[in-house]
Amino acid sequence: ELVVKPKYFAEAIFKGVPDKACQIFWNRITPEQYQALHDSLAPTPLKVANALSFYMEEPDERELQIMAWLEEIVKEMTSAEAKAFVRYVTGLSTMPDVLVVAFNGTTRWEKVPRAHTCGNLLEISVEYRSKEEMRDVLINVISTEQAFVMSSA
């Protein structure tokens, strides 16, 4: 099943690749090699934490605190939470090279992080009062199926 489902998407992607190249690839890769490749691209808390890249020129003290909390929260995630986090930010089930984090400057009532999957960008608030509050909001968002519904907002 692991090989069949992704193969459909791979076939769609490789429509522009010559048939001979596709045949060589699919005839040479074994299910074990494919599984190893897939596993190597799976998000883990440490991979996700290392991929975080904060987008700001000169962070102030509050922004530095929020950045530290986010890194700690990500490192403390379960594997399932790390996968859901990456899916929320990127729309993908595999690790990107970079996950960009920016502060959104929202008011106190809007602390829900926003993801822009086209740029692997997560916008977060600086209005969290504690690491626990930030964790609760973030885990709630990535655990809610509604968070994965596309919107143009």
Coordinates of N, CA and C in Angstrom, one line a residue:
E1 N 0.8 -1.2 0.0 CA 0.0 0.0 0.0 C 0.9 1.3 0.0
L2 N 2.0 1.2 0.7 CA 2.8 2.4 0.8 C 3.4 2.8 -0.6
V3 N 3.7 1.8 -1.4 CA 4.2 2.0 -2.7 C 3.1 2.4 -3.7
V4 N 1.9 1.9 -3.6 CA 0.8 2.1 -4.5 C 0.3 3.6 -4.4
K5 N 0.0 4.1 -3.2 CA -0.6 5.4 -3.1 C 0.4 6.5 -3.5
P6 N 1.6 6.5 -3.0 CA 2.5 7.6 -3.5 C 2.8 7.5 -5.0
K7 N 2.8 6.2 -5.5 CA 3.1 6.0 -6.9 C 2.2 6.8 -7.8
Y8 N 0.9 6.9 -7.5 CA 0.0 7.7 -8.3 C 0.5 9.2 -8.4
F9 N 0.9 9.8 -7.3 CA 1.4 11.1 -7.3 C 2.7 11.2 -8.1
A10 N 3.5 10.3 -7.9 CA 4.8 10.3 -8.6 C 4.6 10.2 -10.1
E11 N 3.7 9.3 -10.5 CA 3.4 9.2 -11.9 C 2.9 10.5 -12.5
A12 N 2.1 11.2 -11.7 CA 1.6 12.5 -12.2 C 2.7 13.5 -12.3
I13 N 3.6 13.5 -11.4 CA 4.8 14.4 -11.4 C 5.7 14.1 -12.6
F14 N 5.9 12.8 -12.8 CA 6.9 12.4 -13.8 C 6.3 12.4 -15.2
K15 N 5.1 12.9 -15.4 CA 4.6 13.0 -16.8 C 5.5 13.7 -17.8
G16 N 6.3 14.7 -17.2 CA 7.2 15.4 -18.0 C 8.5 14.7 -18.2
V17 N 8.7 13.6 -17.5 CA 10.0 12.9 -17.5 C 9.9 11.8 -18.6
P18 N 10.9 11.6 -19.4 CA 10.8 10.5 -20.4 C 10.4 9.2 -19.8
D19 N 9.6 8.4 -20.5 CA 9.1 7.1 -20.0 C 10.3 6.2 -19.6
K20 N 11.4 6.2 -20.4 CA 12.5 5.4 -20.1 C 13.1 5.7 -18.7
A21 N 13.2 7.0 -18.4 CA 13.8 7.3 -17.1 C 12.9 6.8 -16.0
C22 N 11.5 7.0 -16.1 CA 10.6 6.5 -15.1 C 10.7 5.0 -15.0
Q23 N 10.8 4.2 -16.1 CA 10.9 2.8 -16.0 C 12.2 2.4 -15.3
I24 N 13.3 3.1 -15.6 CA 14.5 2.7 -14.9 C 14.4 3.0 -13.4
F25 N 13.8 4.1 -13.0 CA 13.6 4.4 -11.6 C 12.8 3.3 -10.9
W26 N 11.6 3.1 -11.4 CA 10.6 2.2 -10.8 C 11.1 0.8 -10.8
N27 N 11.8 0.4 -11.8 CA 12.3 -1.0 -11.9 C 13.5 -1.2 -11.0
R28 N 14.2 -0.2 -10.6 CA 15.4 -0.4 -9.8 C 15.2 -0.2 -8.3
I29 N 14.2 0.6 -8.0 CA 13.9 0.8 -6.5 C 13.1 -0.3 -6.0
T30 N 13.6 -0.8 -4.8 CA 12.9 -1.9 -4.2 C 11.9 -1.3 -3.1
P31 N 10.9 -2.1 -2.7 CA 10.0 -1.6 -1.7 C 10.8 -1.2 -0.4
E32 N 11.8 -1.9 -0.1 CA 12.7 -1.6 1.1 C 13.4 -0.2 0.9
Q33 N 13.9 0.0 -0.3 CA 14.6 1.3 -0.6 C 13.6 2.4 -0.6
Y34 N 12.4 2.2 -1.1 CA 11.4 3.2 -1.1 C 11.0 3.5 0.3
Q35 N 10.8 2.5 1.2 CA 10.5 2.7 2.6 C 11.6 3.5 3.3
A36 N 12.8 3.2 3.0 CA 14.0 3.9 3.6 C 14.0 5.4 3.2
L37 N 13.7 5.6 1.9 CA 13.7 7.0 1.4 C 12.5 7.8 2.1
H38 N 11.4 7.1 2.2 CA 10.2 7.8 2.8 C 10.5 8.1 4.3
D39 N 11.1 7.1 5.0 CA 11.4 7.3 6.4 C 12.4 8.4 6.6
S40 N 13.4 8.5 5.7 CA 14.4 9.6 5.9 C 13.8 11.0 5.7
L41 N 12.7 11.1 5.1 CA 12.0 12.4 4.9 C 11.0 12.7 5.9
A42 N 10.7 11.7 6.8 CA 9.7 11.9 7.8 C 10.1 13.0 8.9
P43 N 9.1 13.8 9.2 CA 9.4 14.8 10.3 C 9.7 14.2 11.7
T44 N 10.6 14.7 12.4 CA 10.8 14.3 13.8 C 10.9 15.6 14.6
P45 N 10.7 15.6 15.9 CA 10.8 16.8 16.6 C 12.1 17.5 16.4
L46 N 13.2 16.8 16.4 CA 14.5 17.4 16.3 C 14.7 18.0 14.9
K47 N 14.3 17.3 13.8 CA 14.4 17.8 12.5 C 13.6 19.1 12.3
V48 N 12.4 19.1 12.9 CA 11.5 20.2 12.8 C 12.1 21.4 13.5
A49 N 12.6 21.2 14.7 CA 13.3 22.3 15.5 C 14.5 22.9 14.7
N50 N 15.3 22.0 14.1 CA 16.4 22.4 13.3 C 16.1 23.2 12.1
A51 N 14.8 22.9 11.6 CA 14.4 23.6 10.3 C 13.8 25.0 10.6
L52 N 13.5 25.3 11.8 CA 12.9 26.6 12.1 C 13.9 27.7 11.8
S53 N 13.3 28.7 11.0 CA 14.1 29.9 10.6 C 13.3 31.1 10.9
F54 N 13.7 31.9 11.8 CA 12.9 33.1 12.2 C 13.2 34.3 11.3
Y55 N 12.1 34.9 10.8 CA 12.2 36.0 9.8 C 12.0 37.3 10.6
M56 N 13.1 37.9 10.9 CA 13.1 39.3 11.5 C 14.5 39.9 11.5
E57 N 14.5 41.2 11.5 CA 15.8 41.8 11.5 C 16.5 41.8 12.9
E58 N 15.9 42.5 13.8 CA 16.4 42.6 15.2 C 15.3 42.3 16.2
P59 N 15.2 41.1 16.6 CA 14.2 40.7 17.5 C 14.3 41.4 18.9
D60 N 13.2 41.8 19.4 CA 13.2 42.4 20.8 C 13.2 41.3 21.8
E61 N 13.2 41.6 23.1 CA 13.3 40.7 24.2 C 12.1 39.7 24.1
R62 N 10.9 40.3 23.9 CA 9.7 39.4 23.8 C 9.7 38.4 22.7
E63 N 10.1 38.9 21.5 CA 10.3 38.0 20.4 C 11.3 36.9 20.6
L64 N 12.4 37.2 21.3 CA 13.4 36.2 21.6 C 12.8 35.2 22.5
Q65 N 12.0 35.6 23.5 CA 11.4 34.6 24.4 C 10.4 33.7 23.7
I66 N 9.6 34.3 22.8 CA 8.6 33.4 22.0 C 9.4 32.5 21.1
M67 N 10.5 32.9 20.5 CA 11.3 32.0 19.6 C 11.9 30.9 20.5
A68 N 12.3 31.1 21.7 CA 12.9 30.1 22.5 C 11.8 29.1 22.9
W69 N 10.6 29.6 23.3 CA 9.5 28.8 23.6 C 9.1 27.9 22.5
L70 N 9.0 28.4 21.3 CA 8.6 27.6 20.1 C 9.6 26.5 19.9
E71 N 10.9 26.8 19.9 CA 11.9 25.7 19.7 C 11.8 24.7 20.8
E72 N 11.5 25.0 22.1 CA 11.4 24.1 23.1 C 10.1 23.2 22.9
I73 N 9.0 23.9 22.6 CA 7.7 23.2 22.3 C 7.9 22.1 21.2
V74 N 8.6 22.5 20.1 CA 8.7 21.6 19.0 C 9.6 20.4 19.4
K75 N 10.7 20.7 20.2 CA 11.5 19.6 20.6 C 10.8 18.6 21.5
E76 N 9.8 19.1 22.3 CA 9.1 18.3 23.2 C 7.9 17.6 22.6
M77 N 7.6 17.8 21.3 CA 6.5 17.2 20.6 C 6.7 15.7 20.5
T78 N 5.6 15.0 20.3 CA 5.6 13.6 20.0 C 5.9 13.5 18.5
S79 N 6.2 12.3 17.9 CA 6.4 12.2 16.5 C 5.1 12.6 15.7
A80 N 4.0 12.2 16.2 CA 2.7 12.5 15.6 C 2.5 14.0 15.6
E81 N 2.8 14.7 16.7 CA 2.6 16.1 16.7 C 3.6 16.8 15.8
A82 N 4.8 16.4 15.7 CA 5.8 16.9 14.7 C 5.3 16.8 13.3
K83 N 4.8 15.6 13.0 CA 4.2 15.4 11.6 C 3.1 16.3 11.4
A84 N 2.2 16.5 12.3 CA 1.0 17.4 12.2 C 1.5 18.8 12.0
F85 N 2.5 19.2 12.8 CA 3.0 20.6 12.7 C 3.5 20.9 11.3
V86 N 4.3 20.0 10.8 CA 4.9 20.1 9.4 C 3.7 20.2 8.4
R87 N 2.8 19.3 8.6 CA 1.6 19.3 7.6 C 0.9 20.6 7.7
Y88 N 0.7 21.2 8.9 CA 0.0 22.4 9.1 C 0.7 23.6 8.4
V89 N 2.1 23.6 8.6 CA 2.9 24.7 8.0 C 3.1 24.6 6.5
T90 N 3.3 23.4 6.0 CA 3.7 23.2 4.6 C 2.6 22.5 3.7
G91 N 1.7 21.8 4.4 CA 0.7 21.0 3.6 C 1.3 19.7 3.1
L92 N 2.5 19.4 3.6 CA 3.2 18.2 3.2 C 3.4 17.2 4.3
S93 N 3.7 15.9 4.0 CA 3.9 15.0 5.0 C 5.4 14.7 5.2
T94 N 6.2 15.4 4.4 CA 7.7 15.2 4.5 C 8.4 16.5 4.9
M95 N 9.6 16.4 5.4 CA 10.3 17.5 5.9 C 10.8 18.5 4.7
P96 N 10.5 19.8 4.9 CA 11.2 20.7 4.0 C 12.5 21.1 4.5
D97 N 13.3 21.8 3.8 CA 14.6 22.3 4.3 C 14.5 23.3 5.4
V98 N 13.4 24.2 5.2 CA 13.3 25.3 6.1 C 11.8 25.5 6.4
L99 N 11.5 25.9 7.7 CA 10.2 26.3 8.1 C 10.4 27.7 8.6
V100 N 9.8 28.7 7.9 CA 10.0 30.1 8.2 C 8.9 30.5 9.3
V101 N 9.4 31.2 10.3 CA 8.5 31.7 11.3 C 8.6 33.2 11.4
A102 N 7.5 33.9 11.4 CA 7.4 35.3 11.5 C 6.4 35.7 12.6
F103 N 6.5 36.9 13.1 CA 5.6 37.4 14.1 C 4.5 38.2 13.3
N104 N 3.2 38.0 13.7 CA 2.1 38.6 12.9 C 1.6 39.9 13.5
G105 N 2.0 40.3 14.7 CA 1.6 41.6 15.2 C 0.1 41.6 15.5
T106 N -0.5 40.5 15.7 CA -2.0 40.5 16.0 C -2.3 41.0 17.4
T107 N -3.5 41.3 17.6 CA -4.0 41.7 18.9 C -4.0 40.6 19.9
R108 N -4.3 40.9 21.1 CA -4.3 39.8 22.2 C -5.3 38.7 21.9
W109 N -6.4 39.0 21.3 CA -7.4 38.0 21.2 C -7.2 37.0 20.1
E110 N -6.3 37.4 19.2 CA -6.0 36.5 18.1 C -4.6 35.9 18.2
K111 N -4.5 34.8 19.0 CA -3.2 34.1 19.2 C -3.0 32.9 18.4
V112 N -4.0 32.5 17.5 CA -3.9 31.3 16.7 C -2.9 31.5 15.6
P113 N -1.9 30.6 15.6 CA -0.9 30.8 14.5 C -1.5 30.5 13.1
R114 N -1.0 31.2 12.2 CA -1.5 31.1 10.8 C -0.4 30.5 9.9
A115 N -0.7 29.6 9.1 CA 0.2 29.0 8.2 C 0.0 29.4 6.7
H116 N 1.0 29.6 6.0 CA 1.0 29.9 4.6 C 1.8 28.8 3.9
T117 N 1.1 27.8 3.5 CA 1.8 26.6 3.0 C 2.6 26.8 1.7
C118 N 2.2 27.8 0.9 CA 3.0 28.0 -0.3 C 4.4 28.5 0.0
G119 N 4.6 29.1 1.2 CA 6.0 29.5 1.5 C 6.6 28.9 2.8
N120 N 5.9 27.8 3.2 CA 6.4 27.1 4.5 C 6.5 28.2 5.6
L121 N 5.5 29.0 5.7 CA 5.6 30.2 6.7 C 4.6 30.0 7.7
L122 N 5.0 30.2 9.0 CA 4.1 30.2 10.2 C 4.2 31.5 10.8
E123 N 3.0 32.2 10.9 CA 2.9 33.5 11.6 C 2.4 33.2 13.0
I124 N 3.2 33.7 14.0 CA 2.8 33.6 15.4 C 2.7 34.9 16.1
S125 N 2.0 34.9 17.2 CA 1.7 36.1 18.0 C 2.8 36.2 19.0
V126 N 3.1 37.4 19.5 CA 4.0 37.6 20.6 C 3.2 37.8 21.9
E127 N 1.9 37.6 21.9 CA 1.0 37.8 23.0 C 0.8 36.7 24.0
Y128 N 1.6 35.6 23.8 CA 1.4 34.5 24.7 C 2.0 34.9 26.1
R129 N 1.3 34.5 27.2 CA 1.8 34.8 28.5 C 2.7 33.8 29.1
S130 N 2.7 32.5 28.5 CA 3.6 31.5 29.0 C 3.8 30.5 27.9
K131 N 4.8 29.7 28.1 CA 5.1 28.6 27.2 C 4.0 27.6 27.1
E132 N 3.4 27.3 28.3 CA 2.3 26.4 28.4 C 1.1 26.9 27.5
E133 N 0.8 28.2 27.6 CA -0.3 28.7 26.9 C 0.0 28.6 25.4
M134 N 1.2 28.9 25.0 CA 1.6 28.8 23.6 C 1.5 27.4 23.1
R135 N 1.9 26.5 23.9 CA 1.9 25.0 23.5 C 0.4 24.6 23.4
D136 N -0.4 25.0 24.3 CA -1.8 24.6 24.3 C -2.5 25.0 23.0
V137 N -2.2 26.3 22.6 CA -2.8 26.9 21.4 C -2.3 26.1 20.2
L138 N -1.0 26.0 20.1 CA -0.4 25.3 18.9 C -0.8 23.9 18.8
I139 N -0.8 23.1 19.8 CA -1.2 21.7 19.8 C -2.7 21.6 19.4
N140 N -3.5 22.5 20.0 CA -4.9 22.5 19.6 C -5.1 22.7 18.1
V141 N -4.4 23.7 17.6 CA -4.5 24.0 16.1 C -4.1 22.8 15.3
I142 N -2.9 22.3 15.5 CA -2.4 21.2 14.7 C -3.2 19.9 14.9
S143 N -3.9 19.8 15.9 CA -4.7 18.6 16.2 C -6.1 18.6 15.7
T144 N -6.5 19.8 15.2 CA -7.9 20.0 14.7 C -7.9 19.8 13.2
E145 N -8.7 19.0 12.7 CA -8.8 18.7 11.2 C -9.2 20.0 10.5
Q146 N -10.0 20.9 11.1 CA -10.5 22.1 10.5 C -9.3 23.0 10.1
A147 N -8.2 22.8 10.8 CA -7.0 23.6 10.6 C -6.4 23.3 9.2
F148 N -6.7 22.2 8.6 CA -6.2 21.8 7.4 C -7.1 22.1 6.2
V149 N -8.1 22.9 6.4 CA -9.0 23.3 5.3 C -8.4 24.6 4.7
M150 N -8.3 24.6 3.4 CA -7.7 25.7 2.7 C -8.6 26.9 2.7
S151 N -8.0 28.1 2.9 CA -8.8 29.3 2.8 C -7.9 30.4 2.1
S152 N -8.5 31.4 1.6 CA -7.8 32.4 0.9 C -7.5 33.6 1.9
A153 N -7.8 33.5 3.1 CA -7.6 34.5 4.1 C -6.1 34.6 4.5

